[in-house]
Tab-separated table of C-alpha atoms and ligand atoms in Angstrom:
chain	number	residue	atom	x	y	z
A	5	MET	CA	76.372	154.809	137.774
A	6	ARG	CA	78.558	157.602	138.961
A	7	TYR	CA	78.350	160.800	136.689
A	8	GLY	CA	80.920	163.566	136.013
A	9	ILE	CA	79.044	166.768	135.581
A	10	PHE	CA	81.388	169.497	134.313
A	11	GLY	CA	81.874	172.160	132.782
A	12	ASP	CA	83.044	176.048	131.701
A	13	ILE	CA	86.096	174.673	130.957
A	14	HIS	CA	86.894	177.869	129.162
A	15	GLY	CA	90.578	176.604	127.468
A	16	ASN	CA	92.231	176.584	131.277
A	17	LEU	CA	93.725	173.031	130.398
A	18	GLU	CA	95.251	173.174	133.880
A	19	ALA	CA	92.498	173.617	135.591
A	20	LEU	CA	90.605	170.542	133.430
A	21	GLU	CA	93.231	167.849	133.678
A	22	ALA	CA	92.899	168.317	137.913
A	23	VAL	CA	89.372	167.286	137.097
A	24	LEU	CA	89.297	164.444	135.159
A	25	PHE	CA	92.019	163.675	137.628
A	26	ASP	CA	90.031	163.844	140.563
A	27	MET	CA	87.113	161.890	138.230
A	28	GLN	CA	89.444	158.968	138.044
A	29	GLU	CA	90.157	158.951	142.269
A	30	GLN	CA	86.203	159.790	142.798
A	31	GLY	CA	84.918	156.558	140.881
A	32	VAL	CA	82.965	158.696	137.392
A	33	THR	CA	81.937	156.076	135.580
A	34	HIS	CA	80.144	158.512	133.134
A	35	PRO	CA	81.170	162.190	132.402
A	36	LEU	CA	79.458	164.609	131.214
A	37	CYS	CA	80.399	168.127	129.650
A	38	LEU	CA	78.078	170.985	130.316
A	39	GLY	CA	79.792	173.555	127.669
A	40	ASP	CA	81.022	176.677	127.047
A	41	VAL	CA	85.313	174.419	126.419
A	42	VAL	CA	86.806	177.421	125.394
A	43	GLY	CA	86.657	181.126	125.607
A	44	TYR	CA	88.955	183.008	126.944
A	45	GLY	CA	91.910	180.310	128.166
A	46	ALA	CA	95.248	179.843	126.339
A	47	ASP	CA	94.191	176.494	125.710
A	48	PRO	CA	90.998	175.714	123.344
A	49	VAL	CA	92.882	173.193	121.215
A	50	ALA	CA	93.636	170.898	124.247
A	51	CYS	CA	91.042	171.128	126.469
A	52	LEU	CA	88.160	170.681	123.130
A	53	ASP	CA	90.766	167.554	122.304
A	54	TRP	CA	90.262	166.388	126.171
A	55	VAL	CA	86.597	166.245	125.988
A	56	GLN	CA	86.373	164.213	122.346
A	57	GLN	CA	88.936	161.811	123.230
A	58	LEU	CA	86.084	161.205	126.624
A	59	ASN	CA	83.680	160.686	123.557
A	60	CYS	CA	81.217	161.520	126.714
A	61	PRO	CA	77.668	163.452	126.128
A	62	VAL	CA	78.650	167.204	125.135
A	63	ILE	CA	76.136	169.874	125.197
A	64	LYS	CA	76.681	173.694	124.024
A	65	GLY	CA	77.587	176.390	125.562
A	66	ASN	CA	77.261	180.409	124.346
A	67	HIS	CA	81.168	180.857	123.955
A	68	ASP	CA	81.169	176.764	121.539
A	69	GLU	CA	78.642	178.894	119.427
A	70	GLU	CA	80.446	182.415	119.078
A	71	ALA	CA	83.767	179.721	118.434
A	72	SER	CA	82.013	178.156	116.030
A	73	ASN	CA	81.004	180.614	113.533
A	74	ASP	CA	81.562	184.440	112.738
A	75	LYS	CA	79.459	186.471	113.987
A	76	SER	CA	80.172	190.207	115.094
A	77	LEU	CA	81.497	190.050	118.493
A	78	GLU	CA	79.901	193.633	119.519
A	79	HIS	CA	77.716	192.252	122.625
A	80	PHE	CA	80.635	190.915	124.013
A	81	SER	CA	82.688	193.145	126.460
A	82	GLU	CA	85.824	193.914	125.045
A	83	ARG	CA	88.124	191.256	127.004
A	84	ALA	CA	85.633	188.706	126.016
A	85	ALA	CA	85.837	189.431	122.424
A	86	VAL	CA	89.406	189.724	122.403
A	87	ALA	CA	90.366	186.050	123.505
A	88	MET	CA	87.283	184.786	121.304
A	89	LYS	CA	88.417	186.366	118.468
A	90	TRP	CA	92.229	184.585	119.475
A	91	THR	CA	89.795	181.011	120.475
A	92	ARG	CA	88.236	181.194	116.854
A	93	GLU	CA	91.694	181.429	115.228
A	94	GLN	CA	93.005	178.695	116.766
A	95	LEU	CA	90.495	176.118	116.151
A	96	SER	CA	90.921	173.744	113.578
A	97	PRO	CA	88.014	174.014	111.128
A	98	GLU	CA	86.932	170.221	112.411
A	99	GLN	CA	86.882	171.766	115.928
A	100	ARG	CA	84.986	174.759	114.667
A	101	LYS	CA	82.485	171.883	113.129
A	102	PHE	CA	82.077	170.293	116.359
A	103	LEU	CA	80.914	173.206	118.509
A	104	ARG	CA	78.467	174.016	115.766
A	105	GLU	CA	76.692	170.946	116.064
A	106	LEU	CA	76.635	170.820	119.513
A	107	ARG	CA	72.665	170.455	121.130
A	108	TYR	CA	71.458	172.948	123.983
A	109	ARG	CA	70.103	170.309	125.906
A	110	ARG	CA	70.187	166.603	126.502
A	111	GLN	CA	68.181	164.656	127.744
A	112	MET	CA	69.378	161.656	129.456
A	113	ASP	CA	68.075	158.497	131.485
A	114	SER	CA	66.410	160.439	134.409
A	115	PHE	CA	67.884	163.731	134.448
A	116	ILE	CA	68.492	166.935	132.027
A	117	LEU	CA	71.421	169.131	131.049
A	118	VAL	CA	71.502	172.275	129.703
A	119	HIS	CA	74.372	174.997	129.650
A	120	ALA	CA	72.119	178.368	130.819
A	121	SER	CA	68.542	177.908	131.250
A	122	LEU	CA	65.862	175.445	129.820
A	123	ASP	CA	63.570	178.595	129.716
A	124	SER	CA	65.007	179.707	125.946
A	125	PRO	CA	68.480	177.459	126.039
A	126	GLY	CA	69.390	179.470	122.895
A	127	GLN	CA	69.020	183.233	124.675
A	128	TRP	CA	71.596	181.936	127.335
A	129	GLY	CA	69.659	183.338	129.987
A	130	TYR	CA	71.491	183.412	133.519
A	131	VAL	CA	70.067	181.516	136.586
A	132	ASN	CA	71.242	183.564	139.844
A	133	ASN	CA	67.734	183.695	141.684
A	134	ALA	CA	65.122	181.920	142.432
A	135	LEU	CA	62.605	184.169	139.919
A	136	GLU	CA	65.182	183.132	136.876
A	137	ALA	CA	64.906	179.639	138.436
A	138	SER	CA	61.426	179.019	138.275
A	139	ALA	CA	61.554	180.442	134.556
A	140	SER	CA	63.946	177.628	133.703
A	141	PHE	CA	61.519	174.814	136.162
A	142	ASN	CA	58.402	175.133	133.883
A	143	TYR	CA	60.134	173.641	131.204
A	144	GLN	CA	61.730	170.956	133.345
A	145	THR	CA	59.690	167.623	132.997
A	146	ASP	CA	62.424	165.185	135.368
A	147	GLN	CA	63.423	165.845	139.210
A	148	LEU	CA	66.709	167.295	138.664
A	149	CYS	CA	68.557	169.323	135.585
A	150	PHE	CA	71.984	170.439	135.344
A	151	ILE	CA	73.304	173.898	134.399
A	152	GLY	CA	76.252	175.901	134.431
A	153	HIS	CA	76.966	179.776	132.875
A	154	THR	CA	77.155	181.701	135.479
A	155	HIS	CA	80.284	179.575	136.637
A	156	VAL	CA	78.639	179.850	141.040
A	157	PRO	CA	78.134	176.280	142.225
A	158	LYS	CA	74.491	176.620	144.130
A	159	PHE	CA	71.582	174.722	143.230
A	160	PHE	CA	67.870	175.554	143.736
A	161	ILE	CA	65.127	173.535	145.055
A	162	ARG	CA	61.350	173.476	143.939
A	163	ASN	CA	58.817	172.207	146.276
A	164	ALA	CA	56.008	174.563	147.484
A	165	GLU	CA	58.301	177.560	146.494
A	166	VAL	CA	61.957	177.996	144.530
A	167	LYS	CA	64.341	178.172	147.621
A	168	GLU	CA	68.243	178.756	146.116
A	169	GLU	CA	71.471	176.987	148.676
A	170	VAL	CA	74.754	176.745	148.365
A	171	PHE	CA	76.231	173.079	149.128
A	172	SER	CA	78.325	170.255	149.231
A	173	GLN	CA	75.979	167.275	149.360
A	174	PHE	CA	72.904	166.687	149.629
A	175	SER	CA	70.476	164.318	148.923
A	176	LEU	CA	67.746	164.590	146.680
A	177	GLU	CA	64.244	163.977	148.028
A	178	PRO	CA	61.183	162.501	146.133
A	179	LYS	CA	58.512	165.255	145.235
A	180	CYS	CA	60.785	168.004	145.066
A	181	LYS	CA	62.509	169.149	141.712
A	182	TYR	CA	66.309	170.040	141.612
A	183	LEU	CA	68.538	172.755	139.623
A	184	VAL	CA	72.075	172.426	139.803
A	185	ASN	CA	74.974	174.225	138.824
A	186	VAL	CA	78.087	172.393	139.485
A	187	GLY	CA	80.412	175.516	138.581
A	188	SER	CA	83.080	176.275	136.145
A	189	VAL	CA	86.266	173.890	135.844
A	190	GLY	CA	88.236	177.117	134.252
A	191	GLN	CA	86.866	180.199	135.934
A	192	PRO	CA	85.563	179.942	138.696
A	193	ARG	CA	83.522	183.428	139.667
A	194	ASP	CA	82.339	182.532	143.414
A	195	GLY	CA	85.405	183.858	144.803
A	196	ASP	CA	87.041	180.413	145.116
A	197	TRP	CA	89.791	179.912	142.741
A	198	ARG	CA	89.956	176.023	142.378
A	199	ALA	CA	87.787	174.016	139.694
A	200	SER	CA	84.041	173.047	140.639
A	201	TYR	CA	82.140	169.913	139.368
A	202	ALA	CA	79.779	167.796	140.611
A	203	ILE	CA	79.256	164.251	140.863
A	204	TYR	CA	76.013	162.346	140.858
A	205	ASP	CA	75.682	158.883	142.073
A	206	GLU	CA	72.752	157.259	140.666
A	207	GLU	CA	72.047	155.033	142.946
A	208	SER	CA	72.338	156.706	146.374
A	209	ARG	CA	70.958	159.894	144.627
A	210	VAL	CA	73.554	162.205	146.490
A	211	ILE	CA	75.341	164.669	144.274
A	212	VAL	CA	78.612	166.363	146.067
A	213	LEU	CA	80.409	169.357	144.960
A	214	ARG	CA	83.612	168.576	144.092
A	215	ARG	CA	86.130	171.474	144.480
A	216	VAL	CA	89.932	170.518	142.959
A	217	PRO	CA	93.515	172.471	143.330
A	218	TYR	CA	95.048	173.359	140.249
A	219	ASP	CA	97.985	175.268	138.798
A	220	VAL	CA	96.711	178.720	138.599
A	221	ALA	CA	100.197	179.791	137.525
A	222	THR	CA	100.792	177.666	135.333
A	223	ALA	CA	96.923	179.369	133.653
A	224	GLN	CA	97.558	182.406	133.887
A	225	ALA	CA	101.551	182.703	132.495
A	226	LYS	CA	100.400	180.980	129.012
A	227	ILE	CA	97.642	183.512	129.112
A	228	ILE	CA	99.971	186.007	129.457
A	229	THR	CA	102.223	184.349	126.956
A	230	ALA	CA	99.750	183.970	124.732
A	231	GLY	CA	98.921	188.144	124.253
A	232	LEU	CA	95.350	187.338	125.973
A	233	PRO	CA	94.322	190.232	128.241
A	234	LYS	CA	96.222	189.914	131.710
A	235	SER	CA	92.401	191.082	133.788
A	236	LEU	CA	91.616	187.502	131.712
A	237	ALA	CA	94.962	186.056	133.858
A	238	ASP	CA	94.178	188.282	136.992
A	239	ARG	CA	90.822	186.703	137.752
A	240	LEU	CA	91.302	183.386	138.364
A	241	ALA	CA	93.587	183.605	141.069
A	242	GLY	CA	90.603	185.057	143.241
A	243	GLY	CA	88.068	183.192	141.936
A	244	LEU	CA	86.132	185.974	140.112
B	322	LIG	ZN1	80.768	180.428	130.911
């Protein structure tokens, strides 16, 4: 099996379509979605349609949760709150129900999927460093876990201690545990504007990070046309 693990799409249809095309070209047999399908971008409905059509495992991100309820947005930044209010208005009741019913984590045959951290998944803590990764590793029974949420691709390896590595490709070593952040499809924040996702080849036990160019200008123009904050469009070009 060749898994394509992708998430943090954030309503960016141009980025999602580029990633789905790349997965097909790369021979991915099993797509897996790490959540945050919506929020920030101008195409929440179309992105969710795509993800539902894939009929693949999907787990819940914090933006999916917020888009599916009517709770106050006061803990969001101003631009995120404006985008979330708008996103709630775009989605159909059925789509919001779909998002509401997603699970926080998903156990696959030999690995785990969670949006933010295995340490209290519904609290949406960030795994930015080895200390925060250690907290998640405490709850990781399998060798391998995939996460998103920070929008910064990297992996953490636990052997005697926990270390952090950036990667383009690596092989799983026996006796080590791995927490792999696959980056973001629709709003990368590591200074590289290209969409990010990972391929896990179960047979060779190799994980490859893919960076996929997409039509940023169109995604930006749609954000402006929708009346969403301009800074949400600007940040896409710098991957920040
Ligand atoms: Zn996100």
